[in-house]
XYZ file of C-alpha atoms in Angstrom:
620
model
C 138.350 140.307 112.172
C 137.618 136.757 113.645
C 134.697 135.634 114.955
C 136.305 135.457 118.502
C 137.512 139.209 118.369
C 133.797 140.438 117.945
C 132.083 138.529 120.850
C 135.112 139.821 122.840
C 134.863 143.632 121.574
C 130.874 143.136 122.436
C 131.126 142.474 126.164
C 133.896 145.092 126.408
C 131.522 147.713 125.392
C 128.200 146.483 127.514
C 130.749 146.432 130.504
C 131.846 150.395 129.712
C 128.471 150.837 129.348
C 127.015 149.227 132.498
C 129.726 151.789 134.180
C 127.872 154.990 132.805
C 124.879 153.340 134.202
C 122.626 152.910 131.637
C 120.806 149.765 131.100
C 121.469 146.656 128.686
C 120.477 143.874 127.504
C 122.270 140.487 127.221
C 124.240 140.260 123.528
C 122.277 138.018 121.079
C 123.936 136.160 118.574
C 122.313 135.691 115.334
C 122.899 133.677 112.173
C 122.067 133.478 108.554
C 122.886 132.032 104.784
C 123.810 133.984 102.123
C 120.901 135.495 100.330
C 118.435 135.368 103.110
C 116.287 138.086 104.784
C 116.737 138.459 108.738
C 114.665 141.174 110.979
C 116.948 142.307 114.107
C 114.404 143.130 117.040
C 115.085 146.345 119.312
C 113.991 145.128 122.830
C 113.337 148.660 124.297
C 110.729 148.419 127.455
C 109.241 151.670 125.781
C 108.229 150.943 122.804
C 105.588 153.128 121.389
C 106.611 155.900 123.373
C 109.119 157.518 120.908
C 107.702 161.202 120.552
C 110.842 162.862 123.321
C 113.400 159.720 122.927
C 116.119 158.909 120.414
C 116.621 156.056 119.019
C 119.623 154.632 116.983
C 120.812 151.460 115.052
C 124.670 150.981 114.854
C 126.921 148.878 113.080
C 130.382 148.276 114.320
C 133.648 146.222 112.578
C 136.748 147.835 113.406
C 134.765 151.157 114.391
C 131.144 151.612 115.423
C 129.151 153.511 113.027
C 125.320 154.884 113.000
C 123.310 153.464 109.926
C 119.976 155.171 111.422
C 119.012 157.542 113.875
C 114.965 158.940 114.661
C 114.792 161.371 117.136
C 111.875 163.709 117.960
C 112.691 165.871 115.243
C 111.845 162.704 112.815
C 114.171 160.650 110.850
C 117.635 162.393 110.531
C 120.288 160.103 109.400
C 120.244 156.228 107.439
C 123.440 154.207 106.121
C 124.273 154.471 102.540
C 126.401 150.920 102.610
C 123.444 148.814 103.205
C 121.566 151.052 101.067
C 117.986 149.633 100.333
C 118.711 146.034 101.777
C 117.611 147.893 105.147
C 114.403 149.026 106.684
C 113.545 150.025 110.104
C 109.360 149.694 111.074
C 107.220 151.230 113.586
C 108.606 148.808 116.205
C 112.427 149.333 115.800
C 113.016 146.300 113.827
C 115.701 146.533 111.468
C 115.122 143.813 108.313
C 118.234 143.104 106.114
C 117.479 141.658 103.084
C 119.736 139.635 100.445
C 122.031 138.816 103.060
C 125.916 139.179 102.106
C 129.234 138.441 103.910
C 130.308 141.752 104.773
C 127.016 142.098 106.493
C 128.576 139.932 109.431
C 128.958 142.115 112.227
C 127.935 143.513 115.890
C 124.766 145.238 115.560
C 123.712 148.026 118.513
C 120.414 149.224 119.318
C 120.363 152.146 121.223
C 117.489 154.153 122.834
C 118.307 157.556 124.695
C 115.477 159.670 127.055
C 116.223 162.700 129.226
C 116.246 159.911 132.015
C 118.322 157.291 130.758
C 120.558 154.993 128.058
C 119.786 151.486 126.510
C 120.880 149.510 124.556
C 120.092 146.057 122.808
C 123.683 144.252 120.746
C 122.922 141.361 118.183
C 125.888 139.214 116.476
C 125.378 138.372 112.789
C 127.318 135.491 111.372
C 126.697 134.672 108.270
C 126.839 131.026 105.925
C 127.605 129.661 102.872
C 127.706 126.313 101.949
C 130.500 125.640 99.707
C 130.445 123.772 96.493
C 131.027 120.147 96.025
C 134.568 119.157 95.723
C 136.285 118.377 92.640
C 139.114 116.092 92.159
C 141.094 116.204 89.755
C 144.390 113.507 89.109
C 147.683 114.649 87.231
C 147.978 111.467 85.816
C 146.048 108.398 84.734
C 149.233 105.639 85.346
C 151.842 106.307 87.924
C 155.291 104.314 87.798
C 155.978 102.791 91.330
C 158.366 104.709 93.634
C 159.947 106.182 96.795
C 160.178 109.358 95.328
C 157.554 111.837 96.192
C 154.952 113.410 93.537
C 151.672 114.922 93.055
C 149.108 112.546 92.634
C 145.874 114.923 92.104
C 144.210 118.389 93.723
C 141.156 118.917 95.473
C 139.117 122.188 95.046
C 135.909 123.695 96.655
C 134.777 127.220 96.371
C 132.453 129.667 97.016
C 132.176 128.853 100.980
C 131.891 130.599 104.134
C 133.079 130.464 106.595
C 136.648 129.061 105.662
C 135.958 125.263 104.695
C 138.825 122.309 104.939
C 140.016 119.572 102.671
C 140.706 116.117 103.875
C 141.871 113.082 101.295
C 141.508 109.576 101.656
C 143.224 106.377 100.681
C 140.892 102.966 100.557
C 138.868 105.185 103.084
C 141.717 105.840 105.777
C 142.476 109.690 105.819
C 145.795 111.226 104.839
C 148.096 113.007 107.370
C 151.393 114.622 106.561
C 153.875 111.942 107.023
C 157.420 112.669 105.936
C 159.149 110.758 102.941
C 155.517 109.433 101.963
C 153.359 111.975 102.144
C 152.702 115.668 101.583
C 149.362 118.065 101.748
C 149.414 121.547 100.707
C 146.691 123.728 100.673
C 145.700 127.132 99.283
C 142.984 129.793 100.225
C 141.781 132.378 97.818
C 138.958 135.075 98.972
C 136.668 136.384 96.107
C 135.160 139.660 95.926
C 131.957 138.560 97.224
C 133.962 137.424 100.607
C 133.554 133.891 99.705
C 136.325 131.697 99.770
C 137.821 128.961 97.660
C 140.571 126.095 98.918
C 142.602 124.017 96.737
C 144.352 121.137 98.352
C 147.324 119.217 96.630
C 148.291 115.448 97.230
C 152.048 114.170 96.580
C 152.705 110.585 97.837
C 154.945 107.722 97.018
C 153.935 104.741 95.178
C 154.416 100.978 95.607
C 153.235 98.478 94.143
C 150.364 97.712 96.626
C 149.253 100.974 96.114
C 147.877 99.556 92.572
C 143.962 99.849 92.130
C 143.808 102.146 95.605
C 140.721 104.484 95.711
C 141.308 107.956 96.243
C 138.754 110.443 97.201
C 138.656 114.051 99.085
C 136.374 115.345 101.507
C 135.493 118.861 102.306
C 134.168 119.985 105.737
C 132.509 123.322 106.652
C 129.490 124.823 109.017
C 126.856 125.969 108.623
C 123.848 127.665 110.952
C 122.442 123.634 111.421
C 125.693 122.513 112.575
C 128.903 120.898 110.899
C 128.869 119.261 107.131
C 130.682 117.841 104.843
C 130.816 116.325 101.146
C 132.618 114.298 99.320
C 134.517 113.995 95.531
C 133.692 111.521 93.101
C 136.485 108.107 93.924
C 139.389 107.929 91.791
C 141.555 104.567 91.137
C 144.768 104.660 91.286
C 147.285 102.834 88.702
C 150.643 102.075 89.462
C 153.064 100.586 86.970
C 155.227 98.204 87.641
C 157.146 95.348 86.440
C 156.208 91.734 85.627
C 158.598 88.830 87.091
C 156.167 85.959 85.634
C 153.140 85.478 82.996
C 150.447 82.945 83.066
C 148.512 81.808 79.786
C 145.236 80.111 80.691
C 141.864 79.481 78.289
C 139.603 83.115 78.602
C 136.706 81.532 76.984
C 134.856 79.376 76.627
C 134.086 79.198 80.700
C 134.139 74.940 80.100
C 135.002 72.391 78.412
C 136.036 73.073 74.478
C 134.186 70.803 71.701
C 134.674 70.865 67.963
C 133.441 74.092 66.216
C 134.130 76.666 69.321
C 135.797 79.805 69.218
C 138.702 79.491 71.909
C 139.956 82.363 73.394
C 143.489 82.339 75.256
C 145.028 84.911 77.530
C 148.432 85.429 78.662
C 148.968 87.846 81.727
C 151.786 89.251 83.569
C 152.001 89.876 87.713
C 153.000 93.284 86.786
C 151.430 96.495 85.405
C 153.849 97.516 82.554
C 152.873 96.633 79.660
C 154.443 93.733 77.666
C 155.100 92.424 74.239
C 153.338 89.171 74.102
C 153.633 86.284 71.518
C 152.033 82.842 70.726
C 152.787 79.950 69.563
C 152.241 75.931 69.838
C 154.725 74.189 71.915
C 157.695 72.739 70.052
C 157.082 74.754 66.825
C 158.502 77.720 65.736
C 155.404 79.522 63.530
C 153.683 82.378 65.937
C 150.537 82.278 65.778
C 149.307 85.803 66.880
C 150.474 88.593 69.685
C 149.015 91.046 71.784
C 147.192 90.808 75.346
C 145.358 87.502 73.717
C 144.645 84.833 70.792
C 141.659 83.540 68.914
C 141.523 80.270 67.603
C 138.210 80.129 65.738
C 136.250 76.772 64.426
C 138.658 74.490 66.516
C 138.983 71.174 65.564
C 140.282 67.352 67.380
C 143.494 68.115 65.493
C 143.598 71.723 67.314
C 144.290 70.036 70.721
C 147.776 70.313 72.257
C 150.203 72.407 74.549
C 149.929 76.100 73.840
C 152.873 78.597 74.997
C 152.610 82.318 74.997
C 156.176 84.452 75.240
C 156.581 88.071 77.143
C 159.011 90.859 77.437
C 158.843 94.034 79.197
C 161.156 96.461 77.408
C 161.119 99.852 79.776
C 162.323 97.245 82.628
C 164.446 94.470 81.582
C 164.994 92.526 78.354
C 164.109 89.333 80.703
C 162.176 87.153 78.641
C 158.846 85.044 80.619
C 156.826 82.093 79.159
C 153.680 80.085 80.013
C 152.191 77.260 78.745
C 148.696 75.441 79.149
C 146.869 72.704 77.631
C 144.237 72.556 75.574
C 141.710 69.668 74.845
C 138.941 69.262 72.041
C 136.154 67.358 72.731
C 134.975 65.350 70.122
C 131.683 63.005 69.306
C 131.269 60.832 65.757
C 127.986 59.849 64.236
C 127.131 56.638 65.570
C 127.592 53.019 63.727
C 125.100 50.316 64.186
C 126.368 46.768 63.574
C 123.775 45.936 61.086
C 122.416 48.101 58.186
C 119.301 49.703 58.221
C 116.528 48.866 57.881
C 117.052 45.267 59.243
C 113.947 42.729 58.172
C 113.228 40.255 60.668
C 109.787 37.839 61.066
C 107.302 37.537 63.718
C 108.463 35.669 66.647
C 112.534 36.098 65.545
C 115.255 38.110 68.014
C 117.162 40.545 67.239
C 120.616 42.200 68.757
C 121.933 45.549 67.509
C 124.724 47.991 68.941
C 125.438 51.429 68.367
C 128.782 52.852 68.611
C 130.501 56.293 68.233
C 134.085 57.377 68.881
C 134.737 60.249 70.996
C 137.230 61.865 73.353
C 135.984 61.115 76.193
C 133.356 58.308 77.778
C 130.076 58.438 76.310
C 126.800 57.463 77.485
C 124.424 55.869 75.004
C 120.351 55.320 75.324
C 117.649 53.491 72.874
C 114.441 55.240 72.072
C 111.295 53.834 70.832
C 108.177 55.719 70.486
C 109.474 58.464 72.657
C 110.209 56.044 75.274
C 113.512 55.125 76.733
C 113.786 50.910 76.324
C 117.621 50.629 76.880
C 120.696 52.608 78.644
C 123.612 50.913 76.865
C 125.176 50.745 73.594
C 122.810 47.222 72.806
C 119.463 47.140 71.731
C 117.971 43.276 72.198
C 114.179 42.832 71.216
C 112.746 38.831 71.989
C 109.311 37.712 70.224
C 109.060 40.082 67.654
C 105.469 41.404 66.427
C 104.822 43.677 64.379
C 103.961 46.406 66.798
C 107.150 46.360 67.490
C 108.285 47.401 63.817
C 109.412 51.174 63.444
C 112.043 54.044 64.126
C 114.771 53.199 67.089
C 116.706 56.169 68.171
C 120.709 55.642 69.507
C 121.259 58.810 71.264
C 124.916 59.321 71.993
C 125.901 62.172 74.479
C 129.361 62.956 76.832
C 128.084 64.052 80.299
C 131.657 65.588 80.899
C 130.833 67.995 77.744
C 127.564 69.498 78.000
C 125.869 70.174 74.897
C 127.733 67.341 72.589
C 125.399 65.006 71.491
C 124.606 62.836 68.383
C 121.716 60.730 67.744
C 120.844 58.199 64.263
C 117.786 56.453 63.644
C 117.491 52.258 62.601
C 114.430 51.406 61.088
C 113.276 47.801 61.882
C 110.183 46.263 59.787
C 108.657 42.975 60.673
C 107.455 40.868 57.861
C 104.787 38.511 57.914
C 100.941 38.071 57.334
C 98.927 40.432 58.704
C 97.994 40.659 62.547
C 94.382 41.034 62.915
C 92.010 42.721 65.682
C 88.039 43.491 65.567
C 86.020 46.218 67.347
C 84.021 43.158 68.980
C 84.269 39.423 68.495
C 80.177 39.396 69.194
C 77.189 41.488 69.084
C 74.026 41.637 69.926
C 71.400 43.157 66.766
C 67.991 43.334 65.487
C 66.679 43.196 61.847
C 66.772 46.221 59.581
C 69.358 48.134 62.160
C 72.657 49.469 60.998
C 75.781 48.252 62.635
C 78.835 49.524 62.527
C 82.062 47.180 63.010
C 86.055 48.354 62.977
C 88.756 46.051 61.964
C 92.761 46.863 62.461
C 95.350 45.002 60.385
C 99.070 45.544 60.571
C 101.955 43.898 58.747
C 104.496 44.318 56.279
C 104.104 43.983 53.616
C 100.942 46.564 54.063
C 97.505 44.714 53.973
C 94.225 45.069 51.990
C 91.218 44.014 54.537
C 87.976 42.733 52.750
C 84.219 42.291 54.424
C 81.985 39.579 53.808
C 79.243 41.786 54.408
C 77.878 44.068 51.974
C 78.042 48.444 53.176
C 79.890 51.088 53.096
C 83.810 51.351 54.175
C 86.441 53.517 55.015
C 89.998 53.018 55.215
C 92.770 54.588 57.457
C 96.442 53.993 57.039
C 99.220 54.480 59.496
C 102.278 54.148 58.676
C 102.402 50.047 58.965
C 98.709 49.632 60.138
C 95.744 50.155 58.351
C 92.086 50.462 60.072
C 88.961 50.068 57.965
C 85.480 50.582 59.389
C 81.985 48.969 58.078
C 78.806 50.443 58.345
C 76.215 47.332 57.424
C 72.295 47.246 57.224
C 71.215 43.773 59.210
C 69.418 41.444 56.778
C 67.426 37.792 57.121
C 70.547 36.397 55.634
C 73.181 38.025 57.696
C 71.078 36.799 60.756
C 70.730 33.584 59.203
C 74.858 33.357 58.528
C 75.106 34.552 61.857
C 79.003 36.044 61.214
C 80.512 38.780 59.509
C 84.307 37.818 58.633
C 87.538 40.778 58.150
C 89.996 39.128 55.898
C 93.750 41.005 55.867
C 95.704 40.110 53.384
C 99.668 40.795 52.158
C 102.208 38.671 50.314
C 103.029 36.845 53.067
C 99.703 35.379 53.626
C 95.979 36.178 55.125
C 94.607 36.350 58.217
C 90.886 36.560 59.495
C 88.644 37.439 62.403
C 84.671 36.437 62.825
C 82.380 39.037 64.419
C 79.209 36.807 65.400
C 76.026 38.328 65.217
C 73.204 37.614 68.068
C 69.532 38.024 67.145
C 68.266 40.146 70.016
C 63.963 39.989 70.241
C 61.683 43.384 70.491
C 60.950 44.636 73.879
C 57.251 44.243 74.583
C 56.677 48.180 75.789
C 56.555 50.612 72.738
C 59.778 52.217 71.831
C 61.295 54.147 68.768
C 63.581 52.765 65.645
C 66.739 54.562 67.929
C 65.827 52.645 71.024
C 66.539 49.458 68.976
C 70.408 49.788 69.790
C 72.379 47.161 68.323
C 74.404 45.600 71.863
C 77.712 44.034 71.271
C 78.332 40.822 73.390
C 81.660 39.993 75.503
C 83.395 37.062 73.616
C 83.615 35.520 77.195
C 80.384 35.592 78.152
C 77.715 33.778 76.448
C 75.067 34.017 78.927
C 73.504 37.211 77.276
C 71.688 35.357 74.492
C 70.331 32.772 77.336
C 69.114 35.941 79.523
C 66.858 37.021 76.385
C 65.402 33.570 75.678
C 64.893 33.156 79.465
C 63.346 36.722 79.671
C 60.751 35.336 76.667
C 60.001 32.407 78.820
C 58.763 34.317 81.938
C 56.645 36.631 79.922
C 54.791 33.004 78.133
C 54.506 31.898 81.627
C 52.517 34.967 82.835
C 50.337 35.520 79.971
C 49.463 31.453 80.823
C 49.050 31.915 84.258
C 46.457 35.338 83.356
C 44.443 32.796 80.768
C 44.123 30.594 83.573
C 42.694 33.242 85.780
C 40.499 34.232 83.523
C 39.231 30.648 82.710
C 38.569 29.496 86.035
C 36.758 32.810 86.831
C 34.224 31.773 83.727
C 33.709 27.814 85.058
C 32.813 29.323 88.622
C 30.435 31.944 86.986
C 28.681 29.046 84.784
C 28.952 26.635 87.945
C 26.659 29.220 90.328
C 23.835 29.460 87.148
C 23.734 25.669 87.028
C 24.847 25.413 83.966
C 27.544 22.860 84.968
C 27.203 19.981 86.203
C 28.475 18.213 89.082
C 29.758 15.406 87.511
C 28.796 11.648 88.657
C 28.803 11.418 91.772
C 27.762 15.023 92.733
C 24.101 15.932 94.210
C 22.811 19.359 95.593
C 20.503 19.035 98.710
C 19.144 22.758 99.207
C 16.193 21.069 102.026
C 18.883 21.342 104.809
C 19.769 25.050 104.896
C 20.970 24.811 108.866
C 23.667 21.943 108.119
C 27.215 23.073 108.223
C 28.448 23.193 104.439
C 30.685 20.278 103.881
C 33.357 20.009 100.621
C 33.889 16.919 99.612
C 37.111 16.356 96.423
C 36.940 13.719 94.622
C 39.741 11.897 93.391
C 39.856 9.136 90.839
C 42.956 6.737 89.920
C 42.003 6.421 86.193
C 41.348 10.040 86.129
C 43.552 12.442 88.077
C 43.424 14.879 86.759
C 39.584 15.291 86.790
C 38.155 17.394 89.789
C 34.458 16.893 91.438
C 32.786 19.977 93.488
C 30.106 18.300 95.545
C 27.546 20.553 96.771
C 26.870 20.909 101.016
C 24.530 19.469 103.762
C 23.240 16.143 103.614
C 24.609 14.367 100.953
C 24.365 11.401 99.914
C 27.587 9.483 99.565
C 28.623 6.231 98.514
C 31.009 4.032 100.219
C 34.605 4.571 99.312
C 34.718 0.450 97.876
C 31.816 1.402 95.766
C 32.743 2.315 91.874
C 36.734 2.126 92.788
C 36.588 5.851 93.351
C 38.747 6.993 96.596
C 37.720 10.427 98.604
C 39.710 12.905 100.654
C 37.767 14.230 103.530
C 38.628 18.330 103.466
C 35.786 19.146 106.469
C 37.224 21.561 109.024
């Protein structure tokens, strides 16, 4: 019986009821999954006061049946079909447990006194969520069409109530549509009540029905409201004939060079499959078939016009071709214009280029050192040294090609006599100190450097240069040389550098044996040996001017004992304490230099004509 039928036979019975006069309440409708447990409440105003009323639970499909009855005799009758899935408490309450489908039904509570009749109806509906859809395709490759045929089915079971299947194409549902498509469906009920659908798909086929995504949807309720769930996708493929074919290069992605593995494909605009060949153009040897061709380790020689040949036998016997082009890139070591190594001299020029064919324009750079000293294909050097000997680089690449590249080395050596350079061309020492001094010589061929100066050495060589350091001990005769000379020396002749060597004098505080540093001096600047003699000079001058101190400090002492005289013209007068002291200098023209003190008061002088002597008057 359908839902529908029971809410209709319900309200049919409360209104027969409501006639008879008893007293109701309104239906409730109740719902619940499969497997639950649900307790169905008796809403009698008089509960608790069961000892001279009946009171009943019935069941009713087709026919209303009692399941329990208690009167006030005690219990006297319980159902059998729901067997020990039911209990009834103190309160009335029926609980169901393990809920099934059959237990959907009208359920009537009924309480009966010697007064009156009432009664309490519940619905039941009952859920079950079905399983997830299957899908399930007849064939993996369909031929295209207008005839109708079945794609695939659709299955869900175990739901409840009655679920529905719905199928999609590219996400646009399917409808019954005559001469294209068809949708059948089937409905089996298990024992348990549960039902399973199977739904079935026939549908023509074109050709833009190729790579379509097919998919099936099921839809059913439940006690939260409508669901539904969908089927894994399925792609369809539909075969049909090629009219063209197209052979182009698969891999690699860019441009070929020498040494790749080249991969060509040749594809028709159809789905059947086809009998492909390959071959080069104008020549008749094949050169592999299938779906593609691998031409490993290509070479320049490999380049050319490729063509690949295809027939599709279950159609036609109409035969298709392609063609496409392929083009080896290709880079040769590169060639210098003069041998290496190339000897030049100091001071000459040189002009070298470096050339490499290749299959497309090239871009060529000179390295020296790590450094980049020229962006074409010529490498020009003016005023050559011999720093400038070594290892140039000509690094080839094609900017069109990545990864093709060459690169060759030309070794250029400068020969002449050795090029010379000193730690210091001056320095500043003192006797008995250790100095240490570096000299660099470079040339080719290599040099030997020699000391004039006796201690101990050690050499360094680098490649073309060669660095030797001298640790000397500062004797009388080096400081009365005055120069310490590095001679370099090669077959091609000698060269020499002077280190001069400035005699620096003691500081007159105390210091230690390390704070007698020996000080180089600046070749330019030969005012550091004049600041030490002047520096001599001022301490002479001060220990002078201190003697002098002291010495006039030892006349004045002797002069106030009386132990010196005045000299000739001088007198003391003591008898005249209350004149104002007068000084009085003497000066004489044959004697300048000669000083008179002449004492104060009254003294006696003599007129300036008298004895030649002249007189400077110093009273305030």
């Amino acid at each position: 019986m359908g839902m529908t039928s029971l809410i209709l036979l319900s309200l049919c019975l409360l209104c027969w009821r409501d006639s008879l006069g008893q007293t109701d309440d309104p239906p409730q409708v109740k719902e619940a999954q499969v497997g639950e447990t649900i307790a169905l409440h008796c809403r009698s105003d008089k509960d608790g006061e069961s000892n001279n009323k009946t009171l009943e639970w019935h069941i009713k499909k087709n026919t209303e049946k009692v399941i329990y009855r208690r009167g006030p005799d005690g219990l006297s009758e319980q159902d059998h079909e729901l067997g020990e899935r039911m209990s009834v408490d103190e309160h009335f309450t029926l609980k169901i447990t393990n809920i099934r489908v059959q237990d959907e039904m009208i359920f009537i509570c009924r309480v009966q006194d010697t007064k009156e009749l009432w009664e309490h109806t519940v619905q039941l509906f009952v859920f079950k969520k079905p399983e997830p859809p299957e899908i399930v395709m007849t064939e993996s490759n369909f031929r295209s069409t207008n005839d109708i045929s079945e794609l695939g089915s659709c299955t869900s079971v175990n739901g409840y109530p009655l679920p529905s299947i719905t199928w999609y194409k590219n996400g646009i549902p399917l409808r019954d549509e005559q001469d294209k498509v068809v949708i059948s469906s089937s409905v089996t009920e298990e024992s348990s009540g549960l039902y399973t659908i199977k739904s079935m798909l026939s549908s023509s086929l074109q050709e833009d029905d190729d790579k379509a995504e097919i998919y099936c949807e099921v839809s059913y309720k439940s006690s939260t409201g409508h669901h539904m769930m969908e089927s894994e996708t399925k792609n369809i493929t539909v075969l049909y004939p090629s009219r063209s074919v197209r052979l182009y290069q698969s891999f690699p992605a860019g441009p070929v060079k020498e040494g790749d593995n080249v991969k060509l494909k040749c594809e028709g605009d159809g789905t059947n499959p086809l009998d492909i060949t390959y071959k080069r153009k104008d020549e008749e040897d094949s050169l592999g078939d299938g779906p593609f061709m691998i031409l490993e380790k290509v070479t320049r020689s490999s380049s050319g016009t490729y063509e690949c040949t295809g027939m599709d036998f279950d159609s036609s016997d109409q035969i298709m071709t392609a063609e496409t082009e392929l083009q080896v890139h290709f880079l040769d070591q590169p060639v210098f214009s003069q041998m290496s190594p190339i000897i030049v001299h100091p001071g000459d020029h040189l002009s070298v280029s470096c050339e490499a064919n290749s299959s497309v324009e090239a871009e060529t750079q000179w390295k020296h050192k790590g450094h980049i000293i020229a962006e074409n294909s010529f490498l020009t050097l003016s005023h050559l040294t011999h720093a400038m000997s070594g290892k140039y680089t000509c690094a080839i690449s094609l900017p069109s090609v990545p990864g093709l590249n060459v690169s060759k080395d030309l070794e250029i050596i400068v020969k002449g006599k050795p090029e010379l350079s000193v730690s210091t061309k001056s320095i500043y020492v003192q006797e008995n100190n250790t100095v240490n001094v570096t000299c660099k010589a470079l040339g080719h061929p290599k040099a030997t450097i020699t000391w004039s100066a006796n201690g101990t050495t050690s050499v360094i060589t680098e490649g073309p240069e060669i660095t030797s350091e001298l640790s000397f001990k500062v004797t009388p005769e080096l400081l009365d040389i005055g120069v310490v000379i590095c001679k370099a020396s090669n077959k091609m002749g000698n060269s020499e550098e002077k280190i001069q060597l400035y005699q620096s004098t003691p500081p007159i505080s105390a210091t230690t044996s390390s704070d007698m540093l020996t000080t180089p001096i600046s070749e330019n600047n030969t005012d550091v040996h004049r600041g030490g003699s002047h520096g001599v000079l001022i301490v002479v001058v001060i220990i002078c001017i201190l003697l002098l101190a002291i010495l006039g400090a030892v006349l004045y002492f002797l002069y106030k004992k009386g132990r010196i005289p005045c000299g000739r013209s001088a007198k003391q007068d003591i008898t005249k304490p209350g004149e104002k002291e007068q000084i009085v200098v003497e000066m004489k023209p044959d004697s300048p230099a000669e000083e008179s003190v002449l004492l104060p008061g009254g003294q006696e002088k003599k007129p300036p004509g008298d004895q030649g002597e002249k007189y400077m008057d110093l009273r305030n």
